[in-house]
GROMACS .gro file of C-alpha atoms in nm:
model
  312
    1UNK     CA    1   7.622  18.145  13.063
    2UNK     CA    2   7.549  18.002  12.715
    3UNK     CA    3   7.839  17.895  12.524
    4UNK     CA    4   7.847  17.950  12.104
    5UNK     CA    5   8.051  17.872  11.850
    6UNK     CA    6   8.041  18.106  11.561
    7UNK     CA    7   8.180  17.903  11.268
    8UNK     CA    8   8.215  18.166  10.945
    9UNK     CA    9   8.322  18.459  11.171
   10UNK     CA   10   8.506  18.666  10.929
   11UNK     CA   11   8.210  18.734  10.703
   12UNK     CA   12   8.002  19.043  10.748
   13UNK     CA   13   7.760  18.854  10.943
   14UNK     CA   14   8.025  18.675  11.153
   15UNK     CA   15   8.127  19.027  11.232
   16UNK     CA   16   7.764  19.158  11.311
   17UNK     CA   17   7.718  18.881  11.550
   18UNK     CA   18   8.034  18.879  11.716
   19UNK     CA   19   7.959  19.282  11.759
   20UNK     CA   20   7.597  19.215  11.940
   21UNK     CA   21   7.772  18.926  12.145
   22UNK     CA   22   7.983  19.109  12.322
   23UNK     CA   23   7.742  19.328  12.463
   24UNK     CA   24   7.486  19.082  12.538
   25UNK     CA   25   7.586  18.905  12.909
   26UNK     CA   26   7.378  18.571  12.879
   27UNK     CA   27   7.632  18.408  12.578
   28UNK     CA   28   8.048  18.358  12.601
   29UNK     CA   29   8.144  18.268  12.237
   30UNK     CA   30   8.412  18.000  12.335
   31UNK     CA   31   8.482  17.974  11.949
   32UNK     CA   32   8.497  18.201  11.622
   33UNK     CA   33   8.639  18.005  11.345
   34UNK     CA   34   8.800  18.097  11.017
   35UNK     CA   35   9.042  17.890  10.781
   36UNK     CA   36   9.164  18.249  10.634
   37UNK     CA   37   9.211  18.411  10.959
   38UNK     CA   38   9.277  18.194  11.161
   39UNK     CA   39   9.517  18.284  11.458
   40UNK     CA   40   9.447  18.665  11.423
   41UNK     CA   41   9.324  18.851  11.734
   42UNK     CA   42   8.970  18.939  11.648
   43UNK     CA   43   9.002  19.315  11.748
   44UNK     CA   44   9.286  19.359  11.485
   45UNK     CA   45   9.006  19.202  11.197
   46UNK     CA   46   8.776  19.414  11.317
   47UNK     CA   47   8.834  19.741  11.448
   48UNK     CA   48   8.649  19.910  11.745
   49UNK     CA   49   8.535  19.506  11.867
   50UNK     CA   50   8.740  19.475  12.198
   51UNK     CA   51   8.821  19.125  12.223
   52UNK     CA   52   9.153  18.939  12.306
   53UNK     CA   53   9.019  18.609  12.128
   54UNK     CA   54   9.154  18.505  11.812
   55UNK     CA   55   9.059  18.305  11.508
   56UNK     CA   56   9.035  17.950  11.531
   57UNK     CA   57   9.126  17.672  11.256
   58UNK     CA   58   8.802  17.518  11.159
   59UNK     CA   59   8.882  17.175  11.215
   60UNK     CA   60   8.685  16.920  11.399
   61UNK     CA   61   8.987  16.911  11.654
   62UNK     CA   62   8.941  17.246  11.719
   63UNK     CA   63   8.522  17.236  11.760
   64UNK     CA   64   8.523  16.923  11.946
   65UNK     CA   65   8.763  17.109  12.218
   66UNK     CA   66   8.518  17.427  12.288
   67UNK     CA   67   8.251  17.245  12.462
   68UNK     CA   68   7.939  17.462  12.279
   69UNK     CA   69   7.622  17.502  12.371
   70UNK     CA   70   7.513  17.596  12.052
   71UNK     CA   71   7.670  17.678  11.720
   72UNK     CA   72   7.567  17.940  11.451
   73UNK     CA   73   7.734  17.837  11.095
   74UNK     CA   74   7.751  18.153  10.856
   75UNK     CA   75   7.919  18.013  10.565
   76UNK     CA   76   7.816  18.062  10.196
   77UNK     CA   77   7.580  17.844  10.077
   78UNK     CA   78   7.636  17.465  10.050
   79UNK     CA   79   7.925  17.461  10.327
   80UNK     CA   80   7.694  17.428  10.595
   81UNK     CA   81   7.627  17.033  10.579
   82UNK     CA   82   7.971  16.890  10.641
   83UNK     CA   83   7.971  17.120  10.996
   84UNK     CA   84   7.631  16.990  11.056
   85UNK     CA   85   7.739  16.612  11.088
   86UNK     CA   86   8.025  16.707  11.336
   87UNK     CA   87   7.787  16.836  11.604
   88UNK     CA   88   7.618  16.622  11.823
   89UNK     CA   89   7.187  16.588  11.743
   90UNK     CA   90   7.102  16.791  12.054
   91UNK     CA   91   7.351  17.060  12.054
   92UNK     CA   92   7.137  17.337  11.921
   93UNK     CA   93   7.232  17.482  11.575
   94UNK     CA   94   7.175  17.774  11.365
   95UNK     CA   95   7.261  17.770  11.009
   96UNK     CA   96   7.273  18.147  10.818
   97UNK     CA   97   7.280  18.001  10.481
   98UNK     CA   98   7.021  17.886  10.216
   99UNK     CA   99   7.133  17.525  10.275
  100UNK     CA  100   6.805  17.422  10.488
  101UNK     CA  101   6.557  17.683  10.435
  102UNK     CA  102   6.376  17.390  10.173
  103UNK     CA  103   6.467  17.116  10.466
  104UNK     CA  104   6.144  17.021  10.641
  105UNK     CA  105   6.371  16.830  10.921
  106UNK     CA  106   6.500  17.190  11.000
  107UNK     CA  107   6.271  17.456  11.155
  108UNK     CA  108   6.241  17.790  10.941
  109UNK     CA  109   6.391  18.092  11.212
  110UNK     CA  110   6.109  18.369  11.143
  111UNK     CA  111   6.053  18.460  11.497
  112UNK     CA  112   5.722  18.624  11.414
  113UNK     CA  113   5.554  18.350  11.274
  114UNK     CA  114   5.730  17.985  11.423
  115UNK     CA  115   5.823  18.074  11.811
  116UNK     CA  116   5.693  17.813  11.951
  117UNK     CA  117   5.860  17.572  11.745
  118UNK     CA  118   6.207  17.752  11.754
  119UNK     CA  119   6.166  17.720  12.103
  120UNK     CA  120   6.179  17.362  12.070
  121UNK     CA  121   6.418  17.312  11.750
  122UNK     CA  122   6.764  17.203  11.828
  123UNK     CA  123   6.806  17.286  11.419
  124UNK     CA  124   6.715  17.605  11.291
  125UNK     CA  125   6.754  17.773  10.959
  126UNK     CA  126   6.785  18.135  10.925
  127UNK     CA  127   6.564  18.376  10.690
  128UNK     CA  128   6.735  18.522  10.389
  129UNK     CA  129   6.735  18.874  10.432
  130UNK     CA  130   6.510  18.995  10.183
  131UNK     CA  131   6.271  18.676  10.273
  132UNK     CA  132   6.269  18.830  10.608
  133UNK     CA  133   6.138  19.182  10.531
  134UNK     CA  134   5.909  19.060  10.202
  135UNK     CA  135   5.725  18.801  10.473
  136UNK     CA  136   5.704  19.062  10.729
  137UNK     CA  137   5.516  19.270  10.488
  138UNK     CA  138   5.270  19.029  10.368
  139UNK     CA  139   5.143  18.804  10.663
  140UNK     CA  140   4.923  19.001  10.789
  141UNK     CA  141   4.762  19.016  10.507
  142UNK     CA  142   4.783  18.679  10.391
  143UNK     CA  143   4.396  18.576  10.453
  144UNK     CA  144   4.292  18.884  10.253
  145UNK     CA  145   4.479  18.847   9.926
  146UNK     CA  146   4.347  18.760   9.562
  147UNK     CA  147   4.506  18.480   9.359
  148UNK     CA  148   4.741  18.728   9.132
  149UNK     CA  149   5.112  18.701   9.310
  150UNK     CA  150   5.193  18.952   9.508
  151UNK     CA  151   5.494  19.159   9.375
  152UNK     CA  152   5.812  19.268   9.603
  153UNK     CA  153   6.051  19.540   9.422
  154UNK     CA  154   6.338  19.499   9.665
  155UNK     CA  155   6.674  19.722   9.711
  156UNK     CA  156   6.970  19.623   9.876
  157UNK     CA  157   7.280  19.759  10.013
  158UNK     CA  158   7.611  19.585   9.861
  159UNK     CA  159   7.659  19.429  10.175
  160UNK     CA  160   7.424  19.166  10.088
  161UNK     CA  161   7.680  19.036   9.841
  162UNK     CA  162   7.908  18.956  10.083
  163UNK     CA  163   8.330  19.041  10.104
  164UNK     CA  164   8.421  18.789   9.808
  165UNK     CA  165   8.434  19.068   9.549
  166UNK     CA  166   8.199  18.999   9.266
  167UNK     CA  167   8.011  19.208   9.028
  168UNK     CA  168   7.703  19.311   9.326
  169UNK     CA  169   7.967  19.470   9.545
  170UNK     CA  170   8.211  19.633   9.293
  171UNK     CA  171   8.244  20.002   9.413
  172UNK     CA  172   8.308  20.111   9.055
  173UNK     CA  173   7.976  19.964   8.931
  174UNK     CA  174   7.763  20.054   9.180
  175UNK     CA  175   7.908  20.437   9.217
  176UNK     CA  176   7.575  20.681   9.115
  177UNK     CA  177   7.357  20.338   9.013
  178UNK     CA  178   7.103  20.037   9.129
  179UNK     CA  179   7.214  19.691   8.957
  180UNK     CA  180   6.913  19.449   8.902
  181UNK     CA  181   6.987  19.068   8.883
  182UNK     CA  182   6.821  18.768   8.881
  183UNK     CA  183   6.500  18.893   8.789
  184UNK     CA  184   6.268  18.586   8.849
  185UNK     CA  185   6.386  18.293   8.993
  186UNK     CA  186   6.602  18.445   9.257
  187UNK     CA  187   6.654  18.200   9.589
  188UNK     CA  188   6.446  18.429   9.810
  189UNK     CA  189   6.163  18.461   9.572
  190UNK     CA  190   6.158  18.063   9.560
  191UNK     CA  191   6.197  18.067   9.985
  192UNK     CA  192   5.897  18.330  10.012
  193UNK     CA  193   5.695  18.119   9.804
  194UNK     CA  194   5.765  17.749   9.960
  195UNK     CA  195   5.711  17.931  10.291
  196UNK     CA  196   5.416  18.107  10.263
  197UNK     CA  197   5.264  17.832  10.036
  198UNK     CA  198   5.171  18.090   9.748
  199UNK     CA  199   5.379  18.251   9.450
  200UNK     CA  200   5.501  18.574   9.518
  201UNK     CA  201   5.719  18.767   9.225
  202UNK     CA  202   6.009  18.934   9.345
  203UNK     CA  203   6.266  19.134   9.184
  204UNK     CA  204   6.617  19.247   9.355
  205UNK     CA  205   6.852  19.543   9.327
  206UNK     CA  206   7.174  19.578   9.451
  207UNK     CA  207   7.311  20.006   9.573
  208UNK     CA  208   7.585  20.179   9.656
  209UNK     CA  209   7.474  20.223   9.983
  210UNK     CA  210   7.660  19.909  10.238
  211UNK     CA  211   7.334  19.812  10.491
  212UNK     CA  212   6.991  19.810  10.467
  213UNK     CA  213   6.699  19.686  10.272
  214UNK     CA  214   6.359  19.811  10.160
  215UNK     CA  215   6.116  19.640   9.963
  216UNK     CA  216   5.764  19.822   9.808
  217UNK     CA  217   5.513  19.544   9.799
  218UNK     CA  218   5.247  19.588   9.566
  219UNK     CA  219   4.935  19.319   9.632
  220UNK     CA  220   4.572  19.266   9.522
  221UNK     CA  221   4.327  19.180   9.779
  222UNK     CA  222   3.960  19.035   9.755
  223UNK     CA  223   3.750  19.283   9.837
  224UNK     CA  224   3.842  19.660   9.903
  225UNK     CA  225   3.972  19.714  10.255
  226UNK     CA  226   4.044  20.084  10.375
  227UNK     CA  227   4.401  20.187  10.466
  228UNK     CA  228   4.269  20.183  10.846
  229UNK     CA  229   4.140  19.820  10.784
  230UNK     CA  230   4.493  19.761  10.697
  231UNK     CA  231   4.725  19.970  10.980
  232UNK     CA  232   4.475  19.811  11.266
  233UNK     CA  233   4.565  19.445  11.073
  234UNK     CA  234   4.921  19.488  11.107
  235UNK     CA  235   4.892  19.642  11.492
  236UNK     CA  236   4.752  19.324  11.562
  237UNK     CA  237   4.958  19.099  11.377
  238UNK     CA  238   5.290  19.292  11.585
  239UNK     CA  239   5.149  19.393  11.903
  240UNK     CA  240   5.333  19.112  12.079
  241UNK     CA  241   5.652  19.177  11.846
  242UNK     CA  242   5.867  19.491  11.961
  243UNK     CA  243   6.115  19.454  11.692
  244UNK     CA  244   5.874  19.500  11.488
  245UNK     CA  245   5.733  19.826  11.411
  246UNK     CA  246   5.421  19.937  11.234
  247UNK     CA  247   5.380  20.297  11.123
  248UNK     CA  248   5.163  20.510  10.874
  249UNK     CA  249   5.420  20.716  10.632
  250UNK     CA  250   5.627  20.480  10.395
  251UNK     CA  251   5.959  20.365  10.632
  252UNK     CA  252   6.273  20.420  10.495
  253UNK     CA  253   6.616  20.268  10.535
  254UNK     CA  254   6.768  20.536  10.766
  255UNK     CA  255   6.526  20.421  11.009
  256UNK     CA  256   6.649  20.067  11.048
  257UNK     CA  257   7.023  20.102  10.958
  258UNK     CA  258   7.217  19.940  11.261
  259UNK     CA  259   6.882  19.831  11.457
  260UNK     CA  260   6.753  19.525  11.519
  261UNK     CA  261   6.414  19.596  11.401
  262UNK     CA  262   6.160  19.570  11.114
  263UNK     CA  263   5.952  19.872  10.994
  264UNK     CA  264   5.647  19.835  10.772
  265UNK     CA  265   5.403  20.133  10.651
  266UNK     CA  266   5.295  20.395  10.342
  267UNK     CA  267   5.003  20.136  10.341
  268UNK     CA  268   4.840  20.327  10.007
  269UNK     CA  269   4.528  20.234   9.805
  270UNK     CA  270   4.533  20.278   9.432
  271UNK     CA  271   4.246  20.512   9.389
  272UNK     CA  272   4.165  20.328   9.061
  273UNK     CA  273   4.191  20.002   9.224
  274UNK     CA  274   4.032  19.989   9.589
  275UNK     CA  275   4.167  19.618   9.589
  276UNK     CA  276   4.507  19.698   9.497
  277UNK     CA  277   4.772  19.789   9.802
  278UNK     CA  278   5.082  19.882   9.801
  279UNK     CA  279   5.282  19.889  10.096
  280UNK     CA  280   5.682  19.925  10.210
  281UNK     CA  281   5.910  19.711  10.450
  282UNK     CA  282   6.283  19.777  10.563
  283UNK     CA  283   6.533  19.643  10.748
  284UNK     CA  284   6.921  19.645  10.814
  285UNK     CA  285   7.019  19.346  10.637
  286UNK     CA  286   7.312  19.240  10.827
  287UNK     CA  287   7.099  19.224  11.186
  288UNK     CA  288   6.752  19.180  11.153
  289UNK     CA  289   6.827  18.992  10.809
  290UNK     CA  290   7.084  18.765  10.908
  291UNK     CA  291   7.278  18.824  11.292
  292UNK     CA  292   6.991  18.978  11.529
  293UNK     CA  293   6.775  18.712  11.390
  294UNK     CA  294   6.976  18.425  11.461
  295UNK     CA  295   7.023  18.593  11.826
  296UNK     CA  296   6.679  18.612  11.839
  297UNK     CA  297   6.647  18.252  11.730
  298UNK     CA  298   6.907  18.136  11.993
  299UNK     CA  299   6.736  18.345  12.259
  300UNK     CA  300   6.393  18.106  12.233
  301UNK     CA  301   6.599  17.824  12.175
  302UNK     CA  302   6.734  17.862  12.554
  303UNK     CA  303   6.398  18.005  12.704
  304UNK     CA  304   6.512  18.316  12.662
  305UNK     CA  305   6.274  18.666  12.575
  306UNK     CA  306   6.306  18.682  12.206
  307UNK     CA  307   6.489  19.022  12.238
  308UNK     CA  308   6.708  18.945  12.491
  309UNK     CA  309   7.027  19.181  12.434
  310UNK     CA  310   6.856  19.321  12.089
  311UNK     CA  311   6.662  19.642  12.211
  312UNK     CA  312   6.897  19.873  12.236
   0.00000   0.00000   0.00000
């Protein structure tokens, strides 16, 4: 059995993760820390998780004495560093956070696209969520676009904001409305960019609703393709990727809350525009956006299948 240490467990991802743990029979998390909870049973935090653990201090006392195999950090961004340099070079980490997504030492956790080197990181840096599902939407297509930017509108639950409260998950805000924010230069739009080595313009929205993403990508290709060109492109592209599913009506976010899955579809030509496509992409944010993608991650960092425990 693989042994993890989950440091950041009180956090909605924390939570997600330690809820997909403890059905999956291949990992024992030996260690969930959290300075705020620490000594609380985990099942009181968290209702309907049956677990007699408890919080641990997050102290390098208290790492150094769990003996992990590996360690997922899901802090907030720029707490992830100082864990870093109290694990040992080959224990295998996973970092949730923005902190290394720019870090070339670190190997960038899309399964889709890097498997074979995940499978041989021992450092790996999660996908931001709506990175995840805007990257998802355009490889494929990648060889076939124009030089204009592609353009992701993107709409996200107000889970994405995290528990902190703060103006993206105040109830009284969102109630009946969609909150835009950082309309260009948001960290995802720069992380889609540097990773797919092209500008992409990306605009985010915060909703009432808790989970779940979707993003309408809107693209310009070289030459006209028709919308069969496209579906067989992307059947390709995910043939050998069952958590990722391909289909021809625009997905929505029903379809993906509380799965571990991607869907992408309404592939649509503008009728003015042959070359212009616009297409959609959703996922839950909380697993395939941030704790079914680290699993995922850890699964061929251990030799694992890459949906070990994640296809139910």
């Amino acid at each position: 059995m693989i042994r993890v240490g989950l440091i950041g467990g009180r956090g909605y991802a924390g939570e997600e993760l330690l809820r997909l743990f403890s059905w999956i029979r291949e990992y024992d998390v030996v260690y969930v820390g959290s300075r705020s909870s620490a000594g609380k049973p985990l099942g009181a935090e968290f209702g309907g998780l049956q677990s007699a653990a408890s919080f641990s201090d997050v102290s390098p006392e208290a790492m150094n004495a769990c003996q992990a195999d590996a360690w997922i950090i899901a802090q907030d961004n720029g707490q992830a560093a100082r864990f870093v340099k109290l694990i040992d070079s080959k224990t295998k980490v996973i970092d949730i956070s923005s902190d290394f997504r720019f870090d070339n030492s670190w190997v960038y956790g899309l399964p889709q696209r890097n498997a074979q080197r995940i499978a041989n990181a021992t450092r790996v840096a999660n996908p931001g969520c709506y990175a995840t599902a805007v990257q998802l939407g355009l490889f494929p297509l990648l060889n076939w676009l124009d030089d204009s930017p592609p353009v992701a509108f993107g709409v996200s639950g107000f889970s994405g904001a995290g528990r902190t409260p703060n103006e993206k998950n105040d109830a009284d805000r969102l109630h009946d409305n969609l909150v835009p924010y950082s309309l260009t230069g948001h960290g995802h739009e720069r992380e889609i960019s540097y990773q797919l080595g092209r500008d992409v313009r990306f605009m985010p929205h915060v909703a009432e609703f808790f989970r779940g993403i979707s993003i309408t990508l809107t693209l310009s290709l070289k030459q006209a393709r028709s919308v069969l060109d496209i579906c067989d492109v992307f059947e390709q592209a995910y043939e050998a990727s069952p958590l990722v599913e391909v289909i021809a009506s625009p997905p929505e976010i029903s379809m993906v809350r509380e799965t571990n899955k991607c869907v992408v579809g309404g592939f649509t030509i503008d009728a003015r525009d042959p070359c212009r496509i616009v297409l959609v992409s959703v996922i839950d944010n909380l697993r395939k956006g941030a704790a079914s993608q680290a699993i995922e991650n850890l699964n061929l960092m251990f030799g694992l299948p890459s949906t070990t425990g994640l296809m139910s």
